[in-house]
Amino acid sequence: MKNIAIVCSGGDVSGMNPAIKHFVEYALKNSLTPYFVYDGYEGLIDNKIKKASYCDVASIINKGGTKIGSSRSKRFMQKEYRALAKQNLDAVGIDMLIVLGGDGSFRGMDIFYKEHGIKFCGIPSTIDNDIAGTSYCLGVDTSLNVIKNAIDAIRDTASSFKRAFVIETMGRECGYLALVSALTSGAELCLIPEMSYDLQAYEESFKKQIEEGREYFLAIVAEGIKEDSHSIAEWFEKSIGIESRVSVLGYIQRGGNPTVYDRLMAYKFISRAIDGLLDNRDESVICFNDGGFSYKSIHEVAEQKYTLDKALLNHLKDIRDV
Ligand code: F6P
């Protein structure tokens, strides 16, 4: 039997556990012996590699996070530690890896492949949805649903107390989570790093809306914008004249019960990853675009800068037109 391992790298997402479950089942179905690498690339270096069985993946499909842990490994960027990782994989006879992570993790794995020939298939997994070459990354749907529930709950207080709420989403330099959340939650304001803004431009319109009966505002802002969320709240108080509060959603966006969509995507990503490796695709990333999957080279994915979908950005312009 040939051996195959799975490793999670970087920020965890809801969808990793369903992927890990299907990994074990689909590997066994294909007469492969499945292995877990615990704690990300750190675990590769520290030899936390263990054979997996059906029992290991019972009762995890509904759990956020990752049963096998993850890490952002600085050591893996150094040649000597990658050599150690190779020794550890050789000791158990593993030459195929599935990596759940972001583009930085794929770049690291590509170097590892070039040095040591360990084949890998990357599955884009990050709530930020900021990987070039794929329109969808595992975990995004769950995160968007967590954000939706949070905004719906905050709206209750916003409307009861007649306040403006500045709600900050994660996403690093990418405004995807903020933008989709603003569009689907009926927010009055959405600020993301991809589009410049001028708060002054809203003053007249927002004040007029208050005169006409608007009692509360919801502003969704991405963590990557230059301004601090508290200064946006201050602007609401001073320039618009409405009491305001900030709610930084933080890590709730990374966790929680994976949605049906993420469970299904996990299933499909894993099947294709194993199929690809068995089909001698030695270094690829599985991308999802226009409803279909494709294998892309690491260069197409990790060396390009992600840009936000133009159609979505146009919708932002609709909100911005005050
Ligand atoms: O990449 C996912 C993410 O949650 C980003 O949205 C956020 O900026 C970052 O990770 C936080 O990373 P860490 O938990 O390592 O501080």
Tab-separated table of C-alpha atoms in Angstrom, residues 25 30 33 55 58 81 98 109 127 137 140 148 154 164 188 231 238 251 263 273 276 278 280 301 313:
chain	number	residue	atom	x	y	z
A	25	GLU	CA	-12.226	7.487	3.907
A	30	ASN	CA	-8.167	4.009	-3.036
A	33	THR	CA	-2.674	4.294	3.907
A	55	CYS	CA	-11.927	5.789	14.368
A	58	ALA	CA	-15.633	9.788	13.998
A	81	TYR	CA	14.315	22.119	9.063
A	98	ILE	CA	-2.325	17.104	0.898
A	109	MET	CA	5.511	23.317	0.071
A	127	ILE	CA	-11.639	32.560	5.535
A	137	CYS	CA	-11.522	28.881	-0.449
A	140	VAL	CA	-15.477	31.090	3.588
A	148	LYS	CA	-24.371	37.201	9.055
A	154	ILE	CA	-26.186	43.482	16.439
A	164	ALA	CA	-24.651	53.387	14.474
A	188	GLU	CA	-25.423	51.438	4.862
A	231	SER	CA	-12.289	56.509	14.352
A	238	LYS	CA	-19.230	63.903	15.587
A	251	TYR	CA	-12.080	34.914	16.003
A	263	ARG	CA	-18.815	20.221	4.078
A	273	ALA	CA	-6.722	16.159	-4.487
A	276	GLY	CA	-4.790	14.316	-8.856
A	278	LEU	CA	-2.751	9.354	-8.069
A	280	ASN	CA	0.788	11.944	-11.216
A	301	VAL	CA	-1.786	30.620	-7.525
A	313	LEU	CA	-16.773	45.636	-6.513
